[in-house]
């Protein structure tokens, strides 16, 4: 057996990533993995080698975490990933346009445009990658969209960390990291990139951003909370019809349908972080707020369950005699 097949020519980083594979799989396929990786990276550019590292790590983690296309977790992630990406892009669009206008038109006192322009550029750098990732996904190129979404999560998370961390912002950082993880680990072959799936992603993102922007601009005085505070509830409300439609469709995988609802989980991470640091007396309003966020999804599950039950009853009823 030569050095390639035994892994001696594999760089140390590659050997560490290969170590992520389950022991049984690594024992049976280790030589082939080393040989394939060496062949794929030999003489390639640095960016191509980095892509091979990424693909190797992703494949290893999918096998270790049992999220392959045939595993239940993989099917759930395939439903959650496009929903999470669409919601992230919708939120980015909501924060982007009004924020840019506000920073340029009303710069902070004593700072002027000299501070407003860099702040606007920073906001653009934080939001634009999510919109780019969604745009790529809407064209049907999910693998490329996955790369863009992970880059967006890293960039927005880095900007969030530079801005300072407290419980709520740490939860936001964790939420963006979770979006990146969902998109990265979802089996690409199961993600719905049909015309219907692509329209659903685009429609969900626009449904997040446009009504929220209008409400924030023209109805702020009539809202019980600032639109920023209502945003997680709005995300759950918008996702509920998509969840109901997937669950009620007999042709859809029910596990992928459930994943659609789990795509809203990243926006509950700030609440989780705040609850972890808040004293017990303040937990009740946080729990009530979290309940309001997930209530639309619970209603969608209940309605879908009733629809399925009615179908079973109808199917089991004997037909009337002629």
mmCIF file of C-alpha atoms in Angstrom:
data_model
loop_
_atom_site.group_PDB
_atom_site.id
_atom_site.type_symbol
_atom_site.label_atom_id
_atom_site.label_comp_id
_atom_site.label_asym_id
_atom_site.label_seq_id
_atom_site.Cartn_x
_atom_site.Cartn_y
_atom_site.Cartn_z
ATOM 1 C CA UNK A 1 0.000 0.000 0.000
ATOM 2 C CA UNK A 2 1.514 3.367 -0.981
ATOM 3 C CA UNK A 3 1.839 6.538 1.032
ATOM 4 C CA UNK A 4 -1.273 8.051 -0.496
ATOM 5 C CA UNK A 5 -3.542 5.266 0.555
ATOM 6 C CA UNK A 6 -2.099 5.107 4.043
ATOM 7 C CA UNK A 7 -2.600 8.850 4.507
ATOM 8 C CA UNK A 8 1.066 9.850 4.971
ATOM 9 C CA UNK A 9 0.790 12.357 2.107
ATOM 10 C CA UNK A 10 -2.411 13.874 3.482
ATOM 11 C CA UNK A 11 -1.792 17.243 5.197
ATOM 12 C CA UNK A 12 -2.269 17.361 8.936
ATOM 13 C CA UNK A 13 -5.472 19.414 8.599
ATOM 14 C CA UNK A 14 -6.857 16.801 6.227
ATOM 15 C CA UNK A 15 -5.996 13.981 8.627
ATOM 16 C CA UNK A 16 -7.740 15.843 11.445
ATOM 17 C CA UNK A 17 -10.869 16.284 9.333
ATOM 18 C CA UNK A 18 -10.816 12.636 8.302
ATOM 19 C CA UNK A 19 -10.730 11.874 12.022
ATOM 20 C CA UNK A 20 -14.243 13.344 12.222
ATOM 21 C CA UNK A 21 -15.648 10.297 10.434
ATOM 22 C CA UNK A 22 -17.217 7.606 12.644
ATOM 23 C CA UNK A 23 -14.588 5.064 13.689
ATOM 24 C CA UNK A 24 -16.278 2.158 11.930
ATOM 25 C CA UNK A 25 -16.620 4.056 8.665
ATOM 26 C CA UNK A 26 -13.057 5.353 8.928
ATOM 27 C CA UNK A 27 -11.750 1.850 9.527
ATOM 28 C CA UNK A 28 -13.520 0.509 6.451
ATOM 29 C CA UNK A 29 -13.088 3.450 4.067
ATOM 30 C CA UNK A 30 -10.107 5.361 5.472
ATOM 31 C CA UNK A 31 -7.639 4.407 2.748
ATOM 32 C CA UNK A 32 -10.086 5.356 0.008
ATOM 33 C CA UNK A 33 -10.816 8.690 1.692
ATOM 34 C CA UNK A 34 -7.101 9.520 1.941
ATOM 35 C CA UNK A 35 -6.520 8.536 -1.689
ATOM 36 C CA UNK A 36 -9.502 10.494 -3.000
ATOM 37 C CA UNK A 37 -8.601 13.571 -0.960
ATOM 38 C CA UNK A 38 -4.968 13.474 -2.104
ATOM 39 C CA UNK A 39 -6.032 13.153 -5.725
ATOM 40 C CA UNK A 40 -8.594 15.964 -5.412
ATOM 41 C CA UNK A 41 -6.113 18.433 -3.867
ATOM 42 C CA UNK A 42 -2.937 17.628 -5.774
ATOM 43 C CA UNK A 43 -1.821 20.607 -7.855
ATOM 44 C CA UNK A 44 -5.007 22.589 -7.126
ATOM 45 C CA UNK A 45 -5.239 26.251 -6.211
ATOM 46 C CA UNK A 46 -5.559 27.303 -2.593
ATOM 47 C CA UNK A 47 -9.254 28.150 -2.964
ATOM 48 C CA UNK A 48 -9.955 24.753 -4.545
ATOM 49 C CA UNK A 49 -8.116 22.998 -1.711
ATOM 50 C CA UNK A 50 -10.160 24.946 0.840
ATOM 51 C CA UNK A 51 -13.350 23.817 -0.898
ATOM 52 C CA UNK A 52 -12.158 20.211 -0.637
ATOM 53 C CA UNK A 53 -11.512 20.714 3.087
ATOM 54 C CA UNK A 54 -15.024 22.098 3.472
ATOM 55 C CA UNK A 55 -16.600 19.216 1.567
ATOM 56 C CA UNK A 56 -14.581 16.690 3.571
ATOM 57 C CA UNK A 57 -15.612 18.205 6.909
ATOM 58 C CA UNK A 58 -19.258 18.480 5.869
ATOM 59 C CA UNK A 59 -19.440 14.875 4.703
ATOM 60 C CA UNK A 60 -17.743 13.626 7.865
ATOM 61 C CA UNK A 61 -20.075 15.596 10.131
ATOM 62 C CA UNK A 62 -23.152 14.394 8.264
ATOM 63 C CA UNK A 63 -22.127 10.788 8.795
ATOM 64 C CA UNK A 64 -21.153 11.314 12.431
ATOM 65 C CA UNK A 65 -24.343 13.211 13.257
ATOM 66 C CA UNK A 66 -26.473 10.847 11.149
ATOM 67 C CA UNK A 67 -27.888 13.546 8.939
ATOM 68 C CA UNK A 68 -27.457 11.851 5.586
ATOM 69 C CA UNK A 69 -30.344 11.998 3.057
ATOM 70 C CA UNK A 70 -31.666 8.673 4.355
ATOM 71 C CA UNK A 71 -31.618 9.670 8.036
ATOM 72 C CA UNK A 72 -34.569 11.424 9.729
ATOM 73 C CA UNK A 73 -32.337 14.272 10.911
ATOM 74 C CA UNK A 74 -31.159 14.899 7.358
ATOM 75 C CA UNK A 75 -34.717 15.100 6.109
ATOM 76 C CA UNK A 76 -35.650 17.562 8.866
ATOM 77 C CA UNK A 77 -32.620 19.736 8.074
ATOM 78 C CA UNK A 78 -33.535 19.729 4.382
ATOM 79 C CA UNK A 79 -36.822 21.405 5.317
ATOM 80 C CA UNK A 80 -35.331 23.775 7.890
ATOM 81 C CA UNK A 81 -32.403 25.124 5.853
ATOM 82 C CA UNK A 82 -34.254 26.966 3.046
ATOM 83 C CA UNK A 83 -36.737 28.384 5.542
ATOM 84 C CA UNK A 84 -33.956 29.667 7.796
ATOM 85 C CA UNK A 85 -32.129 31.190 4.821
ATOM 86 C CA UNK A 86 -35.276 32.922 3.550
ATOM 87 C CA UNK A 87 -36.068 34.334 6.992
ATOM 88 C CA UNK A 88 -32.482 35.533 7.447
ATOM 89 C CA UNK A 89 -32.541 37.275 4.067
ATOM 90 C CA UNK A 90 -35.925 38.827 4.825
ATOM 91 C CA UNK A 91 -34.662 40.185 8.146
ATOM 92 C CA UNK A 92 -31.523 41.496 6.428
ATOM 93 C CA UNK A 93 -33.639 43.360 3.879
ATOM 94 C CA UNK A 94 -35.874 44.755 6.627
ATOM 95 C CA UNK A 95 -32.884 46.119 8.549
ATOM 96 C CA UNK A 96 -30.980 47.278 5.486
ATOM 97 C CA UNK A 97 -33.011 49.864 3.583
ATOM 98 C CA UNK A 98 -34.577 51.851 6.460
ATOM 99 C CA UNK A 99 -31.303 51.638 8.364
ATOM 100 C CA UNK A 100 -29.272 53.101 5.519
ATOM 101 C CA UNK A 101 -31.729 55.947 5.012
ATOM 102 C CA UNK A 102 -31.845 56.694 8.741
ATOM 103 C CA UNK A 103 -28.070 56.705 9.186
ATOM 104 C CA UNK A 104 -27.503 59.063 6.253
ATOM 105 C CA UNK A 105 -30.497 61.358 6.834
ATOM 106 C CA UNK A 106 -30.259 61.534 10.635
ATOM 107 C CA UNK A 107 -26.630 60.995 11.663
ATOM 108 C CA UNK A 108 -25.892 60.732 15.354
ATOM 109 C CA UNK A 109 -25.451 64.110 17.083
ATOM 110 C CA UNK A 110 -21.905 65.549 16.990
ATOM 111 C CA UNK A 111 -20.741 62.722 14.674
ATOM 112 C CA UNK A 112 -22.200 63.747 11.319
ATOM 113 C CA UNK A 113 -21.746 62.007 8.001
ATOM 114 C CA UNK A 114 -18.156 61.132 8.834
ATOM 115 C CA UNK A 115 -19.571 58.490 11.171
ATOM 116 C CA UNK A 116 -22.800 57.783 9.289
ATOM 117 C CA UNK A 117 -21.178 56.622 6.047
ATOM 118 C CA UNK A 118 -18.873 53.986 7.627
ATOM 119 C CA UNK A 119 -21.779 52.800 9.780
ATOM 120 C CA UNK A 120 -23.959 52.455 6.675
ATOM 121 C CA UNK A 121 -21.197 50.528 4.879
ATOM 122 C CA UNK A 122 -20.907 48.210 7.871
ATOM 123 C CA UNK A 123 -24.654 47.633 7.837
ATOM 124 C CA UNK A 124 -24.527 46.907 4.115
ATOM 125 C CA UNK A 125 -21.698 44.416 4.665
ATOM 126 C CA UNK A 126 -23.781 42.675 7.296
ATOM 127 C CA UNK A 127 -26.975 42.390 5.242
ATOM 128 C CA UNK A 128 -25.921 42.065 1.601
ATOM 129 C CA UNK A 129 -24.363 38.563 1.888
ATOM 130 C CA UNK A 130 -27.681 37.128 3.091
ATOM 131 C CA UNK A 131 -29.471 38.658 0.110
ATOM 132 C CA UNK A 132 -26.782 37.286 -2.201
ATOM 133 C CA UNK A 133 -27.168 33.807 -0.698
ATOM 134 C CA UNK A 134 -30.934 33.917 -1.182
ATOM 135 C CA UNK A 135 -30.546 35.184 -4.741
ATOM 136 C CA UNK A 136 -28.277 32.253 -5.572
ATOM 137 C CA UNK A 137 -30.687 29.804 -3.924
ATOM 138 C CA UNK A 138 -33.610 31.194 -5.909
ATOM 139 C CA UNK A 139 -31.717 30.377 -9.108
ATOM 140 C CA UNK A 140 -31.629 26.736 -7.991
ATOM 141 C CA UNK A 141 -27.896 26.545 -7.162
ATOM 142 C CA UNK A 142 -28.194 25.351 -3.591
ATOM 143 C CA UNK A 143 -24.568 24.253 -3.196
ATOM 144 C CA UNK A 144 -23.333 27.720 -4.135
ATOM 145 C CA UNK A 145 -26.011 29.304 -1.936
ATOM 146 C CA UNK A 146 -24.786 27.179 0.957
ATOM 147 C CA UNK A 147 -21.285 28.624 0.631
ATOM 148 C CA UNK A 148 -22.650 32.177 0.463
ATOM 149 C CA UNK A 149 -24.904 31.608 3.483
ATOM 150 C CA UNK A 150 -22.065 30.260 5.623
ATOM 151 C CA UNK A 151 -19.945 33.266 4.626
ATOM 152 C CA UNK A 152 -22.860 35.557 5.522
ATOM 153 C CA UNK A 153 -23.214 33.909 8.926
ATOM 154 C CA UNK A 154 -19.492 34.293 9.632
ATOM 155 C CA UNK A 155 -19.409 37.909 8.471
ATOM 156 C CA UNK A 156 -22.541 39.023 10.310
ATOM 157 C CA UNK A 157 -21.421 37.143 13.415
ATOM 158 C CA UNK A 158 -18.028 38.828 13.311
ATOM 159 C CA UNK A 159 -19.601 42.268 12.969
ATOM 160 C CA UNK A 160 -21.955 41.448 15.848
ATOM 161 C CA UNK A 161 -19.027 40.406 18.039
ATOM 162 C CA UNK A 162 -17.086 43.581 17.206
ATOM 163 C CA UNK A 163 -20.110 45.673 18.206
ATOM 164 C CA UNK A 164 -19.994 44.250 21.732
ATOM 165 C CA UNK A 165 -21.725 41.306 23.344
ATOM 166 C CA UNK A 166 -24.457 41.195 25.975
ATOM 167 C CA UNK A 167 -26.998 38.406 26.512
ATOM 168 C CA UNK A 168 -29.355 39.487 23.728
ATOM 169 C CA UNK A 169 -26.636 40.150 21.150
ATOM 170 C CA UNK A 170 -24.901 36.906 22.121
ATOM 171 C CA UNK A 171 -28.190 35.170 21.374
ATOM 172 C CA UNK A 172 -28.322 36.920 18.006
ATOM 173 C CA UNK A 173 -24.801 35.696 17.306
ATOM 174 C CA UNK A 174 -25.807 32.151 18.227
ATOM 175 C CA UNK A 175 -28.880 32.438 16.006
ATOM 176 C CA UNK A 176 -26.840 33.459 12.965
ATOM 177 C CA UNK A 177 -24.409 30.627 13.659
ATOM 178 C CA UNK A 178 -27.362 28.246 13.800
ATOM 179 C CA UNK A 179 -28.640 29.468 10.424
ATOM 180 C CA UNK A 180 -25.207 28.819 8.946
ATOM 181 C CA UNK A 181 -25.091 25.350 10.496
ATOM 182 C CA UNK A 182 -28.560 24.440 9.211
ATOM 183 C CA UNK A 183 -27.694 25.503 5.677
ATOM 184 C CA UNK A 184 -24.269 23.840 5.750
ATOM 185 C CA UNK A 185 -25.404 20.480 7.108
ATOM 186 C CA UNK A 186 -28.663 20.063 5.175
ATOM 187 C CA UNK A 187 -28.265 17.366 2.494
ATOM 188 C CA UNK A 188 -28.162 19.314 -0.765
ATOM 189 C CA UNK A 189 -29.935 16.580 -2.687
ATOM 190 C CA UNK A 190 -33.033 16.814 -0.483
ATOM 191 C CA UNK A 191 -33.457 20.599 -0.384
ATOM 192 C CA UNK A 192 -36.466 21.678 -2.446
ATOM 193 C CA UNK A 193 -35.058 23.749 -5.317
ATOM 194 C CA UNK A 194 -37.971 23.095 -7.635
ATOM 195 C CA UNK A 195 -39.725 26.136 -9.047
ATOM 196 C CA UNK A 196 -42.260 25.937 -6.229
ATOM 197 C CA UNK A 197 -39.564 25.715 -3.575
ATOM 198 C CA UNK A 198 -37.640 28.647 -5.025
ATOM 199 C CA UNK A 199 -40.782 30.792 -5.178
ATOM 200 C CA UNK A 200 -41.532 29.881 -1.569
ATOM 201 C CA UNK A 201 -38.087 31.073 -0.455
ATOM 202 C CA UNK A 202 -38.360 34.356 -2.340
ATOM 203 C CA UNK A 203 -41.940 34.944 -1.217
ATOM 204 C CA UNK A 204 -41.141 34.235 2.420
ATOM 205 C CA UNK A 205 -38.223 36.675 2.417
ATOM 206 C CA UNK A 206 -40.300 39.455 0.846
ATOM 207 C CA UNK A 207 -43.210 38.720 3.193
ATOM 208 C CA UNK A 208 -40.854 39.265 6.123
ATOM 209 C CA UNK A 209 -39.319 42.505 4.923
ATOM 210 C CA UNK A 210 -41.989 44.524 3.140
ATOM 211 C CA UNK A 211 -44.895 44.428 5.648
ATOM 212 C CA UNK A 212 -42.484 44.882 8.556
ATOM 213 C CA UNK A 213 -40.960 47.930 6.886
ATOM 214 C CA UNK A 214 -44.386 49.448 6.193
ATOM 215 C CA UNK A 215 -45.570 48.738 9.746
ATOM 216 C CA UNK A 216 -42.410 50.240 11.208
ATOM 217 C CA UNK A 217 -42.745 53.340 9.056
ATOM 218 C CA UNK A 218 -46.462 54.092 9.193
ATOM 219 C CA UNK A 219 -47.986 52.113 12.082
ATOM 220 C CA UNK A 220 -45.342 52.261 14.801
ATOM 221 C CA UNK A 221 -47.538 54.288 17.158
ATOM 222 C CA UNK A 222 -50.312 51.677 16.952
ATOM 223 C CA UNK A 223 -48.157 48.603 17.620
ATOM 224 C CA UNK A 224 -48.031 47.056 21.110
ATOM 225 C CA UNK A 225 -44.251 46.680 20.781
ATOM 226 C CA UNK A 226 -41.610 48.132 18.475
ATOM 227 C CA UNK A 227 -41.458 46.180 15.215
ATOM 228 C CA UNK A 228 -38.079 44.818 16.238
ATOM 229 C CA UNK A 229 -39.722 43.236 19.273
ATOM 230 C CA UNK A 230 -42.562 41.843 17.176
ATOM 231 C CA UNK A 231 -40.252 40.424 14.517
ATOM 232 C CA UNK A 232 -39.887 36.881 15.984
ATOM 233 C CA UNK A 233 -43.685 36.655 16.312
ATOM 234 C CA UNK A 234 -44.024 37.870 12.733
ATOM 235 C CA UNK A 235 -41.573 35.217 11.522
ATOM 236 C CA UNK A 236 -43.543 32.456 13.230
ATOM 237 C CA UNK A 237 -46.805 33.812 11.823
ATOM 238 C CA UNK A 238 -45.440 33.845 8.274
ATOM 239 C CA UNK A 239 -43.897 30.394 8.541
ATOM 240 C CA UNK A 240 -47.102 28.805 9.866
ATOM 241 C CA UNK A 241 -48.948 28.776 6.488
ATOM 242 C CA UNK A 242 -45.895 27.247 4.800
ATOM 243 C CA UNK A 243 -45.738 24.597 7.526
ATOM 244 C CA UNK A 244 -49.461 23.880 7.188
ATOM 245 C CA UNK A 245 -49.215 23.621 3.409
ATOM 246 C CA UNK A 246 -46.333 21.151 3.616
ATOM 247 C CA UNK A 247 -47.998 19.000 6.271
ATOM 248 C CA UNK A 248 -51.315 18.926 4.413
ATOM 249 C CA UNK A 249 -49.679 17.926 1.123
ATOM 250 C CA UNK A 250 -49.721 14.143 0.851
ATOM 251 C CA UNK A 251 -46.822 14.195 -1.606
ATOM 252 C CA UNK A 252 -44.456 15.954 0.824
ATOM 253 C CA UNK A 253 -42.156 14.227 3.298
ATOM 254 C CA UNK A 254 -43.643 14.917 6.777
ATOM 255 C CA UNK A 255 -40.179 15.179 8.347
ATOM 256 C CA UNK A 256 -39.150 17.825 5.837
ATOM 257 C CA UNK A 257 -42.420 19.601 6.571
ATOM 258 C CA UNK A 258 -41.649 19.661 10.294
ATOM 259 C CA UNK A 259 -38.241 21.093 9.419
ATOM 260 C CA UNK A 260 -39.961 24.139 7.934
ATOM 261 C CA UNK A 261 -41.196 25.048 11.407
ATOM 262 C CA UNK A 262 -37.776 24.442 12.951
ATOM 263 C CA UNK A 263 -36.338 26.997 10.534
ATOM 264 C CA UNK A 264 -37.605 29.709 12.900
ATOM 265 C CA UNK A 265 -35.543 28.380 15.818
ATOM 266 C CA UNK A 266 -32.548 30.738 15.294
ATOM 267 C CA UNK A 267 -34.744 33.728 16.121
ATOM 268 C CA UNK A 268 -35.589 32.259 19.524
ATOM 269 C CA UNK A 269 -31.922 32.082 20.495
ATOM 270 C CA UNK A 270 -31.811 35.695 21.811
ATOM 271 C CA UNK A 271 -34.727 34.879 24.130
ATOM 272 C CA UNK A 272 -32.922 31.775 25.328
ATOM 273 C CA UNK A 273 -29.764 33.758 26.035
ATOM 274 C CA UNK A 274 -31.643 36.482 27.911
ATOM 275 C CA UNK A 275 -33.593 33.907 29.940
ATOM 276 C CA UNK A 276 -30.347 32.206 30.947
ATOM 277 C CA UNK A 277 -29.087 35.411 32.583
ATOM 278 C CA UNK A 278 -32.333 36.942 33.860
ATOM 279 C CA UNK A 279 -33.546 36.425 37.430
ATOM 280 C CA UNK A 280 -36.514 34.056 37.901
ATOM 281 C CA UNK A 281 -39.148 36.822 38.377
ATOM 282 C CA UNK A 282 -38.520 38.006 34.813
ATOM 283 C CA UNK A 283 -38.793 34.564 33.256
ATOM 284 C CA UNK A 284 -42.590 34.578 33.064
ATOM 285 C CA UNK A 285 -42.903 37.433 30.526
ATOM 286 C CA UNK A 286 -40.091 35.877 28.512
ATOM 287 C CA UNK A 287 -41.906 32.546 28.446
ATOM 288 C CA UNK A 288 -45.147 34.278 27.449
ATOM 289 C CA UNK A 289 -43.327 36.042 24.634
ATOM 290 C CA UNK A 290 -41.719 32.789 23.464
ATOM 291 C CA UNK A 291 -45.162 31.186 23.537
ATOM 292 C CA UNK A 292 -46.505 33.947 21.304
ATOM 293 C CA UNK A 293 -43.650 33.267 18.867
ATOM 294 C CA UNK A 294 -44.368 29.546 18.535
ATOM 295 C CA UNK A 295 -48.176 29.695 18.894
ATOM 296 C CA UNK A 296 -48.798 30.124 15.127
ATOM 297 C CA UNK A 297 -46.651 27.068 14.430
ATOM 298 C CA UNK A 298 -48.544 25.095 17.063
ATOM 299 C CA UNK A 299 -51.836 26.092 15.465
ATOM 300 C CA UNK A 300 -50.533 24.981 12.060
ATOM 301 C CA UNK A 301 -49.574 21.599 13.520
ATOM 302 C CA UNK A 302 -53.005 21.247 15.127
ATOM 303 C CA UNK A 303 -54.867 22.137 11.931
ATOM 304 C CA UNK A 304 -52.679 19.785 9.888
ATOM 305 C CA UNK A 305 -53.341 17.007 12.401
ATOM 306 C CA UNK A 306 -57.087 17.609 12.132
ATOM 307 C CA UNK A 307 -56.878 17.511 8.333
ATOM 308 C CA UNK A 308 -54.964 14.228 8.407
ATOM 309 C CA UNK A 309 -57.455 12.746 10.883
ATOM 310 C CA UNK A 310 -60.399 13.800 8.712
ATOM 311 C CA UNK A 311 -58.763 12.176 5.701
ATOM 312 C CA UNK A 312 -58.261 8.920 7.565
ATOM 313 C CA UNK A 313 -61.857 8.896 8.791
ATOM 314 C CA UNK A 314 -63.107 9.600 5.281
ATOM 315 C CA UNK A 315 -60.921 6.854 3.844
ATOM 316 C CA UNK A 316 -62.070 4.313 6.445
ATOM 317 C CA UNK A 317 -65.795 5.022 5.977
ATOM 318 C CA UNK A 318 -67.489 2.331 3.862
ATOM 319 C CA UNK A 319 -68.857 3.678 0.631
ATOM 320 C CA UNK A 320 -72.612 3.953 0.336
ATOM 321 C CA UNK A 321 -74.246 1.052 -1.500
ATOM 322 C CA UNK A 322 -75.401 1.923 -4.973
#
